[in-house]
Tab-separated table of C-alpha atoms in Angstrom:
chain	number	residue	atom	x	y	z
A	296	MET	CA	27.618	-79.993	-14.945
A	297	GLU	CA	29.719	-77.640	-12.816
A	298	SER	CA	32.001	-79.308	-10.286
A	299	GLY	CA	29.561	-78.958	-7.359
A	300	SER	CA	27.044	-81.221	-9.054
A	301	TYR	CA	29.718	-83.901	-9.484
A	302	GLU	CA	29.913	-84.481	-5.749
A	303	GLY	CA	29.686	-88.244	-5.136
A	304	VAL	CA	28.527	-88.867	-8.716
A	305	LEU	CA	30.391	-92.206	-8.848
A	306	LEU	CA	30.290	-94.883	-6.143
A	307	GLY	CA	32.332	-98.081	-5.965
A	308	MET	CA	31.981	-101.031	-3.581
A	309	GLY	CA	34.511	-103.798	-3.298
A	310	ASN	CA	37.402	-105.507	-1.551
A	311	PRO	CA	40.046	-103.022	-0.382
A	312	LEU	CA	43.370	-104.863	-0.494
A	313	LEU	CA	46.919	-103.727	0.032
A	314	ASP	CA	49.035	-104.962	-2.877
A	315	ILE	CA	52.321	-106.559	-1.831
A	316	SER	CA	54.134	-106.392	-5.118
A	317	ALA	CA	57.524	-107.783	-6.119
A	318	VAL	CA	59.338	-109.051	-9.169
A	319	VAL	CA	59.827	-112.801	-8.779
A	320	ASP	CA	61.004	-115.668	-10.998
A	321	GLU	CA	59.356	-118.717	-12.574
A	322	ALA	CA	60.601	-120.874	-9.690
A	323	PHE	CA	58.674	-118.719	-7.213
A	324	LEU	CA	55.463	-119.195	-9.210
A	325	ALA	CA	56.073	-122.938	-9.442
A	326	LYS	CA	56.772	-123.210	-5.706
A	327	TYR	CA	53.353	-121.782	-4.871
A	328	ASP	CA	51.566	-123.376	-7.827
A	329	ILE	CA	50.657	-120.059	-9.474
A	330	LYS	CA	50.166	-119.600	-13.206
A	331	PRO	CA	51.216	-116.429	-15.019
A	332	GLY	CA	48.271	-114.051	-15.335
A	333	ASN	CA	46.312	-115.768	-12.532
A	334	ALA	CA	43.795	-113.895	-10.391
A	335	ILE	CA	42.823	-116.253	-7.574
A	336	LEU	CA	41.909	-116.392	-3.898
A	337	ALA	CA	44.591	-117.583	-1.480
A	338	GLU	CA	44.488	-121.148	-0.175
A	339	GLU	CA	46.419	-122.650	2.727
A	340	LYS	CA	49.397	-123.428	0.443
A	341	HIS	CA	49.767	-119.750	-0.523
A	342	LEU	CA	49.935	-118.268	2.970
A	343	PRO	CA	53.740	-118.475	3.515
A	344	MET	CA	54.186	-116.594	0.232
A	345	TYR	CA	53.161	-113.227	1.712
A	346	ASN	CA	56.104	-113.154	4.111
A	347	GLU	CA	58.455	-114.336	1.397
A	348	LEU	CA	57.304	-111.507	-0.892
A	349	ALA	CA	57.587	-108.998	1.960
A	350	SER	CA	61.216	-110.017	2.516
A	351	LYS	CA	62.258	-109.237	-1.087
A	352	VAL	CA	64.426	-106.147	-1.532
A	353	ASN	CA	62.252	-104.787	-4.347
A	354	VAL	CA	58.916	-105.214	-2.521
A	355	GLU	CA	56.351	-102.395	-2.776
A	356	TYR	CA	53.152	-101.796	-0.812
A	357	ILE	CA	50.456	-100.153	-2.949
A	358	ALA	CA	46.779	-99.551	-2.131
A	359	GLY	CA	44.823	-101.906	-4.368
A	360	GLY	CA	41.660	-103.929	-4.722
A	361	SER	CA	40.071	-103.957	-8.159
A	362	THR	CA	37.110	-101.619	-7.604
A	363	GLN	CA	39.144	-99.264	-5.435
A	364	ASN	CA	41.765	-99.019	-8.204
A	365	SER	CA	39.102	-98.110	-10.773
A	366	ILE	CA	37.562	-95.495	-8.493
A	367	ARG	CA	40.956	-93.948	-7.720
A	368	VAL	CA	41.824	-93.742	-11.423
A	369	ALA	CA	38.426	-92.190	-12.255
A	370	GLN	CA	39.004	-89.645	-9.481
A	371	TRP	CA	42.490	-88.863	-10.853
A	372	MET	CA	41.148	-88.420	-14.392
A	373	LEU	CA	38.295	-86.191	-13.189
A	374	GLN	CA	40.440	-83.914	-10.973
A	375	ILE	CA	37.242	-82.837	-9.148
A	376	PRO	CA	37.610	-83.355	-5.370
A	377	GLY	CA	34.966	-85.651	-3.871
A	378	ALA	CA	33.490	-86.761	-7.217
A	379	THR	CA	33.911	-90.398	-6.190
A	380	SER	CA	33.075	-92.533	-3.137
A	381	TYR	CA	34.008	-96.041	-2.097
A	382	MET	CA	32.959	-98.657	0.461
A	383	GLY	CA	34.629	-101.852	1.629
A	384	CYS	CA	35.950	-103.483	4.775
A	385	ILE	CA	39.425	-103.084	6.296
A	386	GLY	CA	41.014	-104.105	9.605
A	387	LYS	CA	42.042	-101.893	12.512
A	388	ASP	CA	45.760	-102.097	11.770
A	389	LYS	CA	48.741	-100.426	10.116
A	390	PHE	CA	47.684	-101.534	6.618
A	391	GLY	CA	44.169	-100.224	7.243
A	392	GLU	CA	45.524	-96.830	8.301
A	393	GLU	CA	47.673	-96.813	5.157
A	394	MET	CA	44.572	-97.508	3.079
A	395	LYS	CA	42.635	-94.607	4.641
A	396	LYS	CA	45.560	-92.260	4.019
A	397	ASP	CA	45.844	-93.391	0.379
A	398	ALA	CA	42.136	-92.866	-0.298
A	399	GLN	CA	42.321	-89.394	1.206
A	400	THR	CA	45.374	-88.465	-0.863
A	401	ALA	CA	43.585	-89.762	-3.971
A	402	GLY	CA	40.590	-87.526	-3.218
A	403	VAL	CA	38.198	-90.465	-2.866
A	404	ASN	CA	35.508	-90.239	-0.191
A	405	ALA	CA	36.029	-93.671	1.380
A	406	HIS	CA	33.648	-95.022	4.015
A	407	TYR	CA	35.420	-98.131	5.284
A	408	TYR	CA	33.763	-100.605	7.571
A	409	GLU	CA	36.447	-101.473	10.131
A	410	ASP	CA	36.466	-105.026	11.415
A	411	ASP	CA	37.714	-105.595	14.961
A	412	ASN	CA	39.209	-109.029	14.442
A	413	ALA	CA	40.418	-109.581	10.884
A	414	PRO	CA	43.545	-107.939	9.467
A	415	THR	CA	43.297	-105.726	6.381
A	416	GLY	CA	43.233	-107.839	3.228
A	417	THR	CA	46.328	-108.179	1.083
A	418	CYS	CA	46.993	-109.190	-2.495
A	419	ALA	CA	50.241	-110.847	-3.498
A	420	VAL	CA	51.298	-109.403	-6.840
A	421	CYS	CA	53.958	-111.641	-8.391
A	422	ILE	CA	55.560	-110.074	-11.425
A	423	VAL	CA	57.425	-112.120	-14.030
A	424	GLY	CA	58.418	-110.380	-17.269
A	425	GLY	CA	55.916	-107.563	-16.690
A	426	GLU	CA	53.000	-110.012	-16.411
A	427	ARG	CA	51.233	-110.007	-13.058
A	428	SER	CA	49.758	-112.915	-11.116
A	429	LEU	CA	47.430	-112.051	-8.251
A	430	VAL	CA	46.665	-114.058	-5.130
A	431	ALA	CA	44.209	-112.319	-2.814
A	432	ASN	CA	44.027	-112.999	0.911
A	433	LEU	CA	40.751	-111.183	1.606
A	434	SER	CA	40.806	-111.303	5.432
A	435	ALA	CA	38.883	-108.204	6.576
A	436	ALA	CA	37.656	-107.451	3.038
A	437	ASN	CA	35.617	-110.649	3.351
A	438	CYS	CA	33.794	-109.272	6.419
A	439	TYR	CA	31.789	-106.552	4.674
A	440	ARG	CA	28.119	-106.709	5.672
A	441	SER	CA	25.017	-105.069	4.260
A	442	GLU	CA	24.310	-103.666	7.771
A	443	HIS	CA	27.146	-101.216	7.171
A	444	LEU	CA	25.689	-100.234	3.818
A	445	LYS	CA	22.263	-99.610	5.360
A	446	ARG	CA	23.574	-97.110	7.914
A	447	PRO	CA	22.233	-93.667	6.937
A	448	GLU	CA	25.722	-92.100	6.641
A	449	ASN	CA	26.687	-94.789	4.119
A	450	TRP	CA	23.401	-95.190	2.284
A	451	THR	CA	23.545	-91.431	1.473
A	452	LEU	CA	26.550	-92.267	-0.738
A	453	VAL	CA	24.299	-94.631	-2.690
A	454	GLU	CA	21.565	-92.015	-2.939
A	455	LYS	CA	23.985	-89.308	-4.064
A	456	ALA	CA	25.616	-91.441	-6.761
A	457	LYS	CA	24.322	-91.456	-10.328
A	458	TYR	CA	26.754	-94.182	-11.426
A	459	ILE	CA	27.610	-97.264	-9.370
A	460	TYR	CA	30.433	-99.685	-10.161
A	461	ILE	CA	31.169	-103.015	-8.466
A	462	ALA	CA	33.789	-105.517	-9.609
A	463	GLY	CA	32.738	-109.173	-9.755
A	464	PHE	CA	35.157	-109.953	-6.919
A	465	PHE	CA	32.640	-108.493	-4.441
A	466	LEU	CA	30.185	-111.294	-5.367
A	467	THR	CA	32.213	-113.632	-3.134
A	468	VAL	CA	31.791	-111.266	-0.163
A	469	SER	CA	28.414	-109.568	-0.014
A	470	PRO	CA	25.956	-110.456	-2.769
A	471	ASP	CA	23.121	-109.005	-0.677
A	472	SER	CA	24.849	-105.587	-0.633
A	473	ILE	CA	25.140	-105.799	-4.425
A	474	GLN	CA	21.454	-106.674	-4.676
A	475	LEU	CA	20.393	-103.699	-2.524
A	476	VAL	CA	22.406	-101.265	-4.614
A	477	ALA	CA	21.412	-102.858	-7.936
A	478	GLU	CA	17.708	-102.696	-7.091
A	479	HIS	CA	18.078	-99.072	-5.990
A	480	ALA	CA	19.780	-98.234	-9.314
A	481	ALA	CA	17.023	-99.943	-11.318
A	482	ALA	CA	14.287	-98.194	-9.346
A	483	THR	CA	15.844	-94.740	-9.768
A	484	ASN	CA	17.156	-95.054	-13.362
A	485	LYS	CA	20.782	-94.875	-12.260
A	486	VAL	CA	23.590	-96.574	-14.149
A	487	PHE	CA	24.766	-99.820	-12.521
A	488	MET	CA	27.972	-101.438	-13.762
A	489	MET	CA	29.845	-104.657	-13.084
A	490	ASN	CA	32.992	-106.461	-14.115
A	491	LEU	CA	33.405	-110.179	-14.860
A	492	SER	CA	36.695	-109.749	-12.932
A	493	ALA	CA	38.156	-113.286	-13.123
A	494	PRO	CA	37.492	-116.703	-14.654
A	495	PHE	CA	36.913	-118.194	-11.170
A	496	ILE	CA	34.065	-115.728	-10.559
A	497	CYS	CA	32.385	-116.763	-13.826
A	498	GLU	CA	32.854	-120.448	-12.959
A	499	PHE	CA	32.336	-120.821	-9.225
A	500	PHE	CA	30.173	-117.817	-8.364
A	501	ARG	CA	27.893	-118.157	-11.324
A	502	ASP	CA	24.665	-118.121	-9.271
A	503	ALA	CA	25.520	-114.865	-7.515
A	504	GLN	CA	26.694	-113.389	-10.826
A	505	GLU	CA	23.475	-114.530	-12.519
A	506	LYS	CA	21.372	-112.694	-9.905
A	507	ALA	CA	23.253	-109.416	-10.314
A	508	LEU	CA	23.673	-109.395	-14.111
A	509	PRO	CA	20.122	-108.393	-15.080
A	510	TYR	CA	20.709	-105.097	-13.264
A	511	ALA	CA	23.979	-104.308	-15.040
A	512	ASP	CA	23.819	-101.528	-17.634
A	513	TYR	CA	27.525	-101.953	-18.398
A	514	ILE	CA	29.555	-105.138	-18.183
A	515	PHE	CA	33.342	-104.960	-18.381
A	516	GLY	CA	35.775	-107.845	-18.695
A	517	ASN	CA	38.770	-109.205	-20.576
A	518	GLU	CA	38.843	-111.878	-23.273
A	519	THR	CA	39.772	-114.758	-20.912
A	520	GLU	CA	36.893	-113.927	-18.569
A	521	ALA	CA	34.493	-113.513	-21.488
A	522	ARG	CA	35.442	-116.936	-22.857
A	523	THR	CA	34.979	-118.580	-19.457
A	524	PHE	CA	31.613	-116.822	-19.119
A	525	ALA	CA	30.587	-118.231	-22.511
A	526	LYS	CA	31.941	-121.709	-21.753
A	527	VAL	CA	30.002	-122.185	-18.498
A	528	ARG	CA	26.848	-121.217	-20.393
A	529	GLY	CA	27.551	-123.659	-23.217
A	530	TRP	CA	27.720	-120.911	-25.850
A	531	GLU	CA	30.242	-122.836	-27.970
A	532	THR	CA	32.096	-119.786	-29.257
A	533	GLU	CA	35.468	-118.283	-28.395
A	534	ASN	CA	34.857	-115.223	-30.546
A	535	THR	CA	35.073	-112.181	-28.260
A	536	GLU	CA	32.816	-110.060	-30.467
A	537	GLU	CA	30.081	-112.709	-30.511
A	538	ILE	CA	30.342	-113.205	-26.741
A	539	ALA	CA	30.212	-109.439	-26.063
A	540	LEU	CA	27.079	-109.194	-28.174
A	541	LYS	CA	25.411	-112.126	-26.416
A	542	ILE	CA	26.210	-110.674	-22.975
A	543	SER	CA	24.718	-107.324	-24.000
A	544	GLN	CA	21.517	-109.104	-25.060
A	545	LEU	CA	20.970	-111.094	-21.830
A	546	PRO	CA	17.745	-110.145	-19.979
A	547	LYS	CA	17.636	-106.813	-18.139
A	548	ALA	CA	15.824	-105.906	-14.938
A	549	SER	CA	15.092	-102.349	-16.028
A	550	GLY	CA	14.435	-100.963	-19.476
A	551	ALA	CA	15.766	-97.485	-18.732
A	552	HIS	CA	19.185	-98.220	-20.271
A	553	LYS	CA	20.284	-100.784	-22.810
A	554	ARG	CA	23.226	-102.932	-21.739
A	555	ILE	CA	26.646	-102.186	-23.181
A	556	THR	CA	29.431	-104.763	-22.966
A	557	VAL	CA	33.084	-103.707	-23.061
A	558	ILE	CA	35.745	-106.413	-23.447
A	559	THR	CA	39.489	-105.728	-23.460
A	560	GLN	CA	41.985	-108.050	-25.159
A	561	GLY	CA	45.432	-106.967	-23.927
A	562	CYS	CA	47.196	-105.351	-26.891
A	563	ASP	CA	44.398	-106.366	-29.294
A	564	PRO	CA	41.450	-104.022	-29.965
A	565	VAL	CA	38.781	-103.278	-27.360
A	566	VAL	CA	35.385	-104.773	-28.243
A	567	VAL	CA	32.203	-102.818	-27.493
A	568	ALA	CA	28.759	-104.360	-28.014
A	569	ASP	CA	26.009	-101.768	-27.997
A	570	ASP	CA	22.458	-101.959	-29.336
A	571	GLY	CA	23.010	-105.114	-31.405
A	572	LYS	CA	26.205	-103.801	-33.017
A	573	VAL	CA	29.868	-104.429	-32.290
A	574	LYS	CA	32.600	-101.821	-32.622
A	575	THR	CA	36.313	-102.326	-32.069
A	576	PHE	CA	38.850	-99.748	-30.918
A	577	PRO	CA	42.620	-100.172	-31.242
A	578	VAL	CA	44.634	-99.702	-28.041
A	579	ILE	CA	47.702	-97.479	-27.672
A	580	VAL	CA	50.746	-99.523	-28.672
A	581	LEU	CA	53.471	-99.593	-26.032
A	582	PRO	CA	57.008	-100.751	-26.851
A	583	LYS	CA	57.922	-103.803	-24.706
A	584	GLU	CA	60.792	-101.988	-22.958
A	585	LYS	CA	58.381	-99.399	-21.564
A	586	LEU	CA	56.155	-102.000	-19.887
A	587	VAL	CA	56.714	-102.082	-16.128
A	588	ASP	CA	53.831	-104.351	-15.110
A	589	THR	CA	50.249	-105.094	-16.132
A	590	ASN	CA	48.983	-104.919	-12.523
A	591	GLY	CA	45.935	-102.643	-12.480
A	592	ALA	CA	45.696	-102.263	-16.282
A	593	GLY	CA	42.116	-103.552	-16.481
A	594	ASP	CA	41.117	-101.560	-13.394
A	595	ALA	CA	42.638	-98.394	-14.851
A	596	PHE	CA	40.856	-99.025	-18.148
A	597	VAL	CA	37.514	-99.048	-16.299
A	598	GLY	CA	38.510	-95.971	-14.264
A	599	GLY	CA	39.333	-93.994	-17.397
A	600	PHE	CA	36.083	-95.117	-19.013
A	601	LEU	CA	33.992	-94.120	-15.983
A	602	SER	CA	35.657	-90.696	-15.750
A	603	GLN	CA	34.138	-89.753	-19.111
A	604	LEU	CA	30.878	-91.677	-18.695
A	605	VAL	CA	29.919	-89.648	-15.601
A	606	GLN	CA	30.443	-86.534	-17.741
A	607	GLU	CA	28.004	-88.027	-20.266
A	608	LYS	CA	30.632	-88.243	-23.016
A	609	SER	CA	30.257	-90.581	-26.012
A	610	ILE	CA	31.307	-94.242	-25.838
A	611	ASP	CA	34.176	-93.453	-28.229
A	612	GLU	CA	35.480	-90.842	-25.783
A	613	CYS	CA	35.020	-93.224	-22.848
A	614	VAL	CA	37.119	-95.885	-24.608
A	615	ARG	CA	39.768	-93.331	-25.593
A	616	ALA	CA	40.122	-92.258	-21.945
A	617	ALA	CA	40.098	-95.910	-20.836
A	618	CYS	CA	42.985	-96.758	-23.168
A	619	TYR	CA	44.877	-93.639	-22.076
A	620	ALA	CA	44.571	-94.551	-18.370
A	621	ALA	CA	45.564	-98.200	-18.917
A	622	ASN	CA	48.572	-97.065	-20.946
A	623	VAL	CA	49.741	-94.777	-18.111
A	624	ILE	CA	49.354	-97.481	-15.455
A	625	ILE	CA	51.280	-100.245	-17.267
A	626	GLN	CA	54.309	-97.958	-17.413
A	627	ARG	CA	54.359	-97.766	-13.628
A	628	SER	CA	54.484	-100.191	-10.740
A	629	GLY	CA	51.007	-101.232	-9.552
A	630	CYS	CA	47.936	-99.082	-10.029
A	631	THR	CA	49.701	-95.747	-9.543
A	632	TYR	CA	49.726	-92.584	-11.631
A	633	PRO	CA	51.535	-89.236	-12.004
A	634	GLU	CA	50.204	-86.141	-10.252
A	635	LYS	CA	47.988	-84.947	-13.112
A	636	PRO	CA	46.583	-86.699	-16.178
A	637	ASP	CA	47.648	-85.496	-19.603
A	638	PHE	CA	44.408	-86.430	-21.379
A	639	ASN	CA	42.409	-84.025	-23.495
């Protein structure tokens, strides 16, 4: 495909959040009852934490939100202006303006729904020893409605896209939007993709997840999420390869594509279940002293993968690009990247 035909080829929908990222200590995590590696939604007890993070000397504000990260990384890897689009809800405030500017700079065609009352969502990123813990205060991101999606100027993004990616986090916000897009993808033989995203999604939003899964042609996740997914279904196995295979064999709404499951395991090999077979791919080894933080690593992995998938490259190539992108992102703060990728 020449670059013109890539216009809007990939669409993402999700929760646009501004990451408030700072290096903290164990005591900070303990104070707010956060476990290392967590990805959770904010409760009352977490709310004072955002101001405390903001007052740290090393604090950084970085455009985030899982799906938005993946779409931005795919756009960066593709280097074709306007190849990607994104939808989500932000507030009418300084953070929201920041978000719009970031999307524009990244070359992503973002159609934000702007909520009049709620502030733009934020995600506290607490970094201890390079490991990130995430606490999301969705605010405006939680106000996305399918009415926005149905507006002709937004629905055209859905119609233009050939590949659609939605992280599991969006299941807590607008399952009916997911359903609309998933059904459209099934009816038109497009590729619909989801992420398990977090153990709490697999546990507490199982019904919504269950409704969307039959439509998913690709499922991404990490080993912790995969094990939680298996546990809530009583699968009695912790073996990532077995779980990936079982997920790929769950019922599908459309027979146009077979489901492929891709599970990452930190520095251990990536597991891909495809057509009844499992393949593993080693990741790029990074010396500990080069690790800045793992924030955005999984998102970047998906972004790298999608950048090759939309070009109809092989799964091996998709995984190679995914590992490259994740490796770049963990050497930087948050989900950020240099001006141009060095992937060939």
